[in-house]
Amino acid sequence: MDLDLRKLRYFVAVAEHRHFGRAAAALFIAQPVLSRQIRAFEQEVGCPLFTRTTRSVELTAAGQRLYEEAPGITAAVAGTVRRVREAGSPERRLVVGFSAGLHVAEAIRAFTARHPDVVVDVLPLPWVERDVPLRDGRAHVGFLRHPFDDSGLHTVPVGHETKVACLPAGHPLAGRQALVLADLEGEPVITRRTASLEEKFELIASGQGVALVPLSVMRAYARPGLVHLPVDDHPPVATCLAAPEGHGPGPVADFLETAAEVLRAPGS
């Protein structure tokens, strides 16, 4: 079957809202139109995607699987469209993404010295799902740290980074010189995904818990009310360059080679 991306977008809206009326309002279409489109979509995929009652709309097992797959489908299509448009443009352009606390300026300087004809832009990668811009085409290459979903991505290891414990300034452990993981046993560790680093650090500063964060992030977001301490027995975090698999020769491949040389150099 040919997947109708418009109907897929409608399906995702209903799955997110669990309500046809609210989904229709968010899509700026009439509810009867949305209902007809979803019924047609279910006929096209060959199975029901929702279980409907007078009070609720729930995903079927098939609907849940499609809902999980949908972001990857839309990201792949968006990325393809972006790459096609770029291929038709006379201007060579490279967008370099980077995770919080990591720096790409030196690598970009080295790359532009070798490729002055390529226009380079930068894009901060989101704290949550930082690999997504590499999949949907917003970034061509990224400098980020593990863990992240690296399926479908070509990665180049470039180094390691220390993690530290971030504590509220008034915490009983805040006066120590260093910690071990056992010191944090029983502490409320903020591991749930927060929308931003600012949110995470605000929760810590307000006494909601502690967190283990990369040292470069802690330095970049240093603020009153927080302290950070080394955790001597915490394993280092690997950093890497990443780009979509099958990128082929060109600016992406050249940047990966140049950036790897720079970022692996002592003192980088």
Short mmCIF file of C-alpha atoms in Angstrom, two decimals:
data_model
loop_
_atom_site.label_atom_id
_atom_site.label_comp_id
_atom_site.label_asym_id
_atom_site.label_seq_id
_atom_site.Cartn_x
_atom_site.Cartn_y
_atom_site.Cartn_z
CA MET A 1 0.00 0.00 0.00
CA ASP A 2 1.00 3.63 -0.49
CA LEU A 3 1.17 5.37 2.88
CA ASP A 4 -0.79 8.62 2.93
CA LEU A 5 1.30 10.98 5.06
CA ARG A 6 -1.61 13.37 5.56
CA LYS A 7 -3.72 10.58 7.02
CA LEU A 8 -0.76 9.48 9.11
CA ARG A 9 -0.58 12.99 10.55
CA TYR A 10 -4.30 12.83 11.34
CA PHE A 11 -3.81 9.44 13.01
CA VAL A 12 -1.01 10.79 15.21
CA ALA A 13 -3.18 13.72 16.32
CA VAL A 14 -6.00 11.40 17.41
CA ALA A 15 -3.51 9.08 19.13
CA GLU A 16 -2.02 12.00 21.06
CA HIS A 17 -5.33 13.59 22.08
CA ARG A 18 -7.30 10.32 22.51
CA HIS A 19 -10.28 12.37 21.36
CA PHE A 20 -11.55 13.11 17.84
CA GLY A 21 -12.96 16.52 18.71
CA ARG A 22 -9.76 17.81 20.31
CA ALA A 23 -7.64 16.31 17.52
CA ALA A 24 -9.83 17.94 14.87
CA ALA A 25 -9.50 21.32 16.62
CA ALA A 26 -5.72 20.95 16.75
CA LEU A 27 -5.66 20.10 13.03
CA PHE A 28 -8.09 22.93 12.13
CA ILE A 29 -10.48 20.57 10.36
CA ALA A 30 -14.06 19.49 11.05
CA GLN A 31 -14.53 16.43 13.26
CA PRO A 32 -16.64 14.50 10.68
CA VAL A 33 -13.87 15.02 8.11
CA LEU A 34 -11.29 13.67 10.55
CA SER A 35 -13.44 10.66 11.39
CA ARG A 36 -13.86 9.82 7.68
CA GLN A 37 -10.12 10.18 7.08
CA ILE A 38 -9.28 7.85 9.98
CA ARG A 39 -11.78 5.25 8.78
CA ALA A 40 -10.28 5.44 5.30
CA PHE A 41 -6.78 5.12 6.77
CA GLU A 42 -7.80 2.02 8.73
CA GLN A 43 -9.16 0.50 5.51
CA GLU A 44 -5.89 1.28 3.74
CA VAL A 45 -3.68 -0.32 6.42
CA GLY A 46 -6.10 -3.24 6.70
CA CYS A 47 -6.83 -3.22 10.42
CA PRO A 48 -8.48 -1.11 13.12
CA LEU A 49 -6.17 1.43 14.76
CA PHE A 50 -8.53 2.68 17.47
CA THR A 51 -11.09 1.18 19.80
CA ARG A 52 -13.93 3.68 20.06
CA THR A 53 -16.59 3.99 22.73
CA THR A 54 -18.96 6.83 23.53
CA ARG A 55 -16.51 8.03 26.19
CA SER A 56 -13.03 7.20 25.03
CA VAL A 57 -10.72 6.50 22.09
CA GLU A 58 -7.92 4.01 22.68
CA LEU A 59 -5.22 2.58 20.46
CA THR A 60 -5.42 -1.04 19.37
CA ALA A 61 -2.24 -3.12 19.41
CA ALA A 62 -1.77 -2.29 15.73
CA GLY A 63 -2.45 1.38 16.41
CA GLN A 64 0.12 1.44 19.22
CA ARG A 65 2.75 -0.05 16.93
CA LEU A 66 2.01 2.52 14.21
CA TYR A 67 2.10 5.32 16.77
CA GLU A 68 5.57 4.17 17.85
CA GLU A 69 6.76 3.91 14.23
CA ALA A 70 5.20 7.19 13.02
CA PRO A 71 7.96 9.59 14.23
CA GLY A 72 10.58 7.61 12.36
CA ILE A 73 8.48 7.59 9.19
CA THR A 74 7.84 11.32 9.20
CA ALA A 75 11.46 12.11 10.12
CA ALA A 76 12.76 9.94 7.27
CA VAL A 77 10.47 11.62 4.75
CA ALA A 78 11.33 15.11 6.02
CA GLY A 79 15.03 14.30 5.83
CA THR A 80 14.73 13.02 2.28
CA VAL A 81 12.86 16.15 1.17
CA ARG A 82 15.50 18.38 2.75
CA ARG A 83 18.34 16.49 1.08
CA VAL A 84 16.61 16.63 -2.30
CA ARG A 85 16.13 20.39 -1.99
CA GLU A 86 19.75 20.84 -0.96
CA ALA A 87 20.93 18.77 -3.92
CA GLY A 88 19.09 21.15 -6.20
CA SER A 89 20.59 24.23 -4.59
CA PRO A 90 23.78 25.80 -6.00
CA GLU A 91 24.94 26.65 -2.46
CA ARG A 92 26.83 23.97 -0.53
CA ARG A 93 25.65 24.07 3.08
CA LEU A 94 26.45 22.06 6.20
CA VAL A 95 24.53 22.17 9.48
CA VAL A 96 26.51 20.97 12.50
CA GLY A 97 24.53 19.98 15.57
CA PHE A 98 26.04 19.84 19.04
CA SER A 99 24.89 18.67 22.45
CA ALA A 100 24.88 20.95 25.47
CA GLY A 101 28.36 21.59 26.82
CA LEU A 102 30.18 20.28 23.74
CA HIS A 103 32.01 22.72 21.48
CA VAL A 104 32.44 22.52 17.70
CA ALA A 105 33.99 25.93 16.93
CA GLU A 106 37.55 24.62 16.52
CA ALA A 107 36.42 21.79 14.25
CA ILE A 108 34.38 24.21 12.13
CA ARG A 109 37.37 26.56 11.80
CA ALA A 110 39.54 23.70 10.57
CA PHE A 111 36.84 22.53 8.16
CA THR A 112 36.14 25.98 6.66
CA ALA A 113 39.88 26.54 6.18
CA ARG A 114 39.88 23.49 3.90
CA HIS A 115 36.42 24.09 2.37
CA PRO A 116 35.81 27.84 2.16
CA ASP A 117 33.02 27.25 -0.38
CA VAL A 118 30.79 25.46 2.15
CA VAL A 119 28.44 27.57 4.29
CA VAL A 120 28.40 26.15 7.83
CA ASP A 121 25.55 26.70 10.30
CA VAL A 122 25.25 25.34 13.83
CA LEU A 123 22.25 23.86 15.65
CA PRO A 124 22.02 23.13 19.40
CA LEU A 125 20.70 19.59 19.76
CA PRO A 126 17.77 19.13 22.15
CA TRP A 127 18.40 17.58 25.56
CA VAL A 128 15.68 15.00 24.84
CA GLU A 129 15.93 12.88 21.67
CA ARG A 130 19.05 14.68 20.54
CA ASP A 131 19.46 12.31 17.58
CA VAL A 132 16.18 13.43 15.95
CA PRO A 133 17.62 16.47 14.07
CA LEU A 134 20.07 14.09 12.37
CA ARG A 135 17.14 11.97 11.20
CA ASP A 136 14.78 14.67 9.99
CA GLY A 137 17.44 16.62 8.10
CA ARG A 138 17.75 19.68 10.32
CA ALA A 139 21.39 18.73 11.03
CA HIS A 140 23.78 16.94 8.69
CA VAL A 141 26.30 15.94 11.35
CA GLY A 142 26.37 16.10 15.13
CA PHE A 143 28.78 16.14 18.05
CA LEU A 144 27.10 14.40 20.96
CA ARG A 145 27.59 12.03 23.84
CA HIS A 146 26.21 8.58 24.51
CA PRO A 147 23.71 7.21 25.21
CA PHE A 148 21.38 8.00 22.31
CA ASP A 149 19.57 6.02 19.64
CA ASP A 150 22.31 5.41 17.07
CA SER A 151 20.29 3.10 14.80
CA GLY A 152 20.67 4.24 11.22
CA LEU A 153 23.51 6.57 12.14
CA HIS A 154 27.22 6.35 11.36
CA THR A 155 29.21 7.24 14.49
CA VAL A 156 32.86 8.15 14.95
CA PRO A 157 34.22 7.90 18.52
CA VAL A 158 36.29 10.93 19.49
CA GLY A 159 36.76 10.82 23.27
CA HIS A 160 35.34 10.50 26.76
CA GLU A 161 33.94 12.84 29.34
CA THR A 162 33.65 12.80 33.12
CA LYS A 163 30.29 12.80 34.88
CA VAL A 164 29.77 14.68 38.13
CA ALA A 165 27.11 14.72 40.81
CA CYS A 166 24.99 17.87 40.80
CA LEU A 167 23.56 18.73 44.22
CA PRO A 168 21.66 21.61 45.80
CA ALA A 169 24.07 23.90 47.63
CA GLY A 170 22.53 23.06 51.01
CA HIS A 171 22.83 19.28 50.60
CA PRO A 172 24.69 17.40 53.38
CA LEU A 173 27.18 16.08 50.80
CA ALA A 174 27.83 19.47 49.23
CA GLY A 175 30.90 20.16 51.37
CA ARG A 176 32.74 17.02 50.29
CA GLN A 177 35.70 17.11 47.89
CA ALA A 178 34.59 14.03 45.95
CA LEU A 179 32.00 11.25 46.06
CA VAL A 180 31.59 7.63 45.11
CA LEU A 181 28.39 6.12 43.76
CA ALA A 182 27.65 4.53 47.13
CA ASP A 183 27.34 8.02 48.64
CA LEU A 184 24.31 8.63 46.44
CA GLU A 185 22.44 5.48 47.45
CA GLY A 186 19.05 6.41 48.81
CA GLU A 187 19.19 9.87 47.26
CA PRO A 188 16.28 10.88 45.01
CA VAL A 189 18.09 10.92 41.67
CA ILE A 190 16.34 12.89 38.93
CA THR A 191 16.39 10.38 36.10
CA ARG A 192 13.03 11.12 34.51
CA ARG A 193 13.27 12.93 31.21
CA THR A 194 12.89 16.66 31.58
CA ALA A 195 12.11 19.00 28.71
CA SER A 196 15.33 20.97 29.20
CA LEU A 197 18.49 21.18 31.25
CA GLU A 198 17.16 24.37 32.82
CA GLU A 199 14.20 22.39 34.16
CA LYS A 200 16.46 19.66 35.52
CA PHE A 201 18.73 22.13 37.31
CA GLU A 202 15.77 24.07 38.68
CA LEU A 203 14.42 20.86 40.24
CA ILE A 204 17.82 20.12 41.77
CA ALA A 205 18.28 23.64 43.14
CA SER A 206 14.82 23.46 44.74
CA GLY A 207 15.79 20.29 46.62
CA GLN A 208 13.81 17.79 44.53
CA GLY A 209 16.78 15.51 44.01
CA VAL A 210 20.29 15.13 42.61
CA ALA A 211 21.58 14.15 39.17
CA LEU A 212 24.64 12.80 37.42
CA VAL A 213 25.56 15.09 34.52
CA PRO A 214 28.55 15.53 32.20
CA LEU A 215 31.15 17.94 33.54
CA SER A 216 30.98 20.15 30.42
CA VAL A 217 27.22 20.56 30.92
CA MET A 218 27.69 21.50 34.54
CA ARG A 219 30.28 24.11 33.63
CA ALA A 220 28.07 25.56 30.90
CA TYR A 221 25.06 25.79 33.22
CA ALA A 222 26.82 26.81 36.45
CA ARG A 223 24.50 28.86 38.65
CA PRO A 224 24.01 29.82 42.30
CA GLY A 225 22.30 27.21 44.39
CA LEU A 226 24.08 24.26 42.78
CA VAL A 227 27.35 22.49 43.43
CA HIS A 228 28.99 19.69 41.49
CA LEU A 229 31.38 17.06 42.78
CA PRO A 230 33.44 14.39 41.00
CA VAL A 231 32.22 10.83 41.39
CA ASP A 232 35.43 8.83 41.44
CA ASP A 233 33.98 5.44 40.45
CA HIS A 234 31.56 6.59 37.76
CA PRO A 235 32.63 5.38 34.28
CA PRO A 236 33.37 8.08 31.70
CA VAL A 237 30.84 8.94 29.01
CA ALA A 238 31.81 8.40 25.37
CA THR A 239 31.56 11.32 22.93
CA CYS A 240 31.25 10.91 19.19
CA LEU A 241 30.47 12.46 15.85
CA ALA A 242 27.37 11.15 14.13
CA ALA A 243 25.74 11.43 10.71
CA PRO A 244 23.06 9.47 8.86
CA GLU A 245 24.31 6.24 7.32
CA GLY A 246 24.88 6.35 3.57
CA HIS A 247 25.75 10.05 3.50
CA GLY A 248 28.39 9.38 0.82
CA PRO A 249 31.30 11.66 -0.15
CA GLY A 250 30.99 15.41 0.21
CA PRO A 251 30.87 17.99 3.02
CA VAL A 252 29.53 15.54 5.65
CA ALA A 253 32.30 13.00 5.08
CA ASP A 254 34.92 15.74 4.95
CA PHE A 255 33.65 17.30 8.18
CA LEU A 256 33.66 13.95 9.97
CA GLU A 257 37.30 13.41 9.00
CA THR A 258 38.40 16.94 9.91
CA ALA A 259 36.44 17.12 13.15
CA ALA A 260 37.69 13.73 14.30
CA GLU A 261 41.28 14.92 13.87
CA VAL A 262 40.61 18.09 15.85
CA LEU A 263 38.47 16.61 18.61
CA ARG A 264 40.84 13.69 19.23
CA ALA A 265 43.85 15.99 19.54
CA PRO A 266 45.29 16.43 23.05
CA GLY A 267 43.77 19.38 24.84
CA SER A 268 40.63 19.48 22.67
#
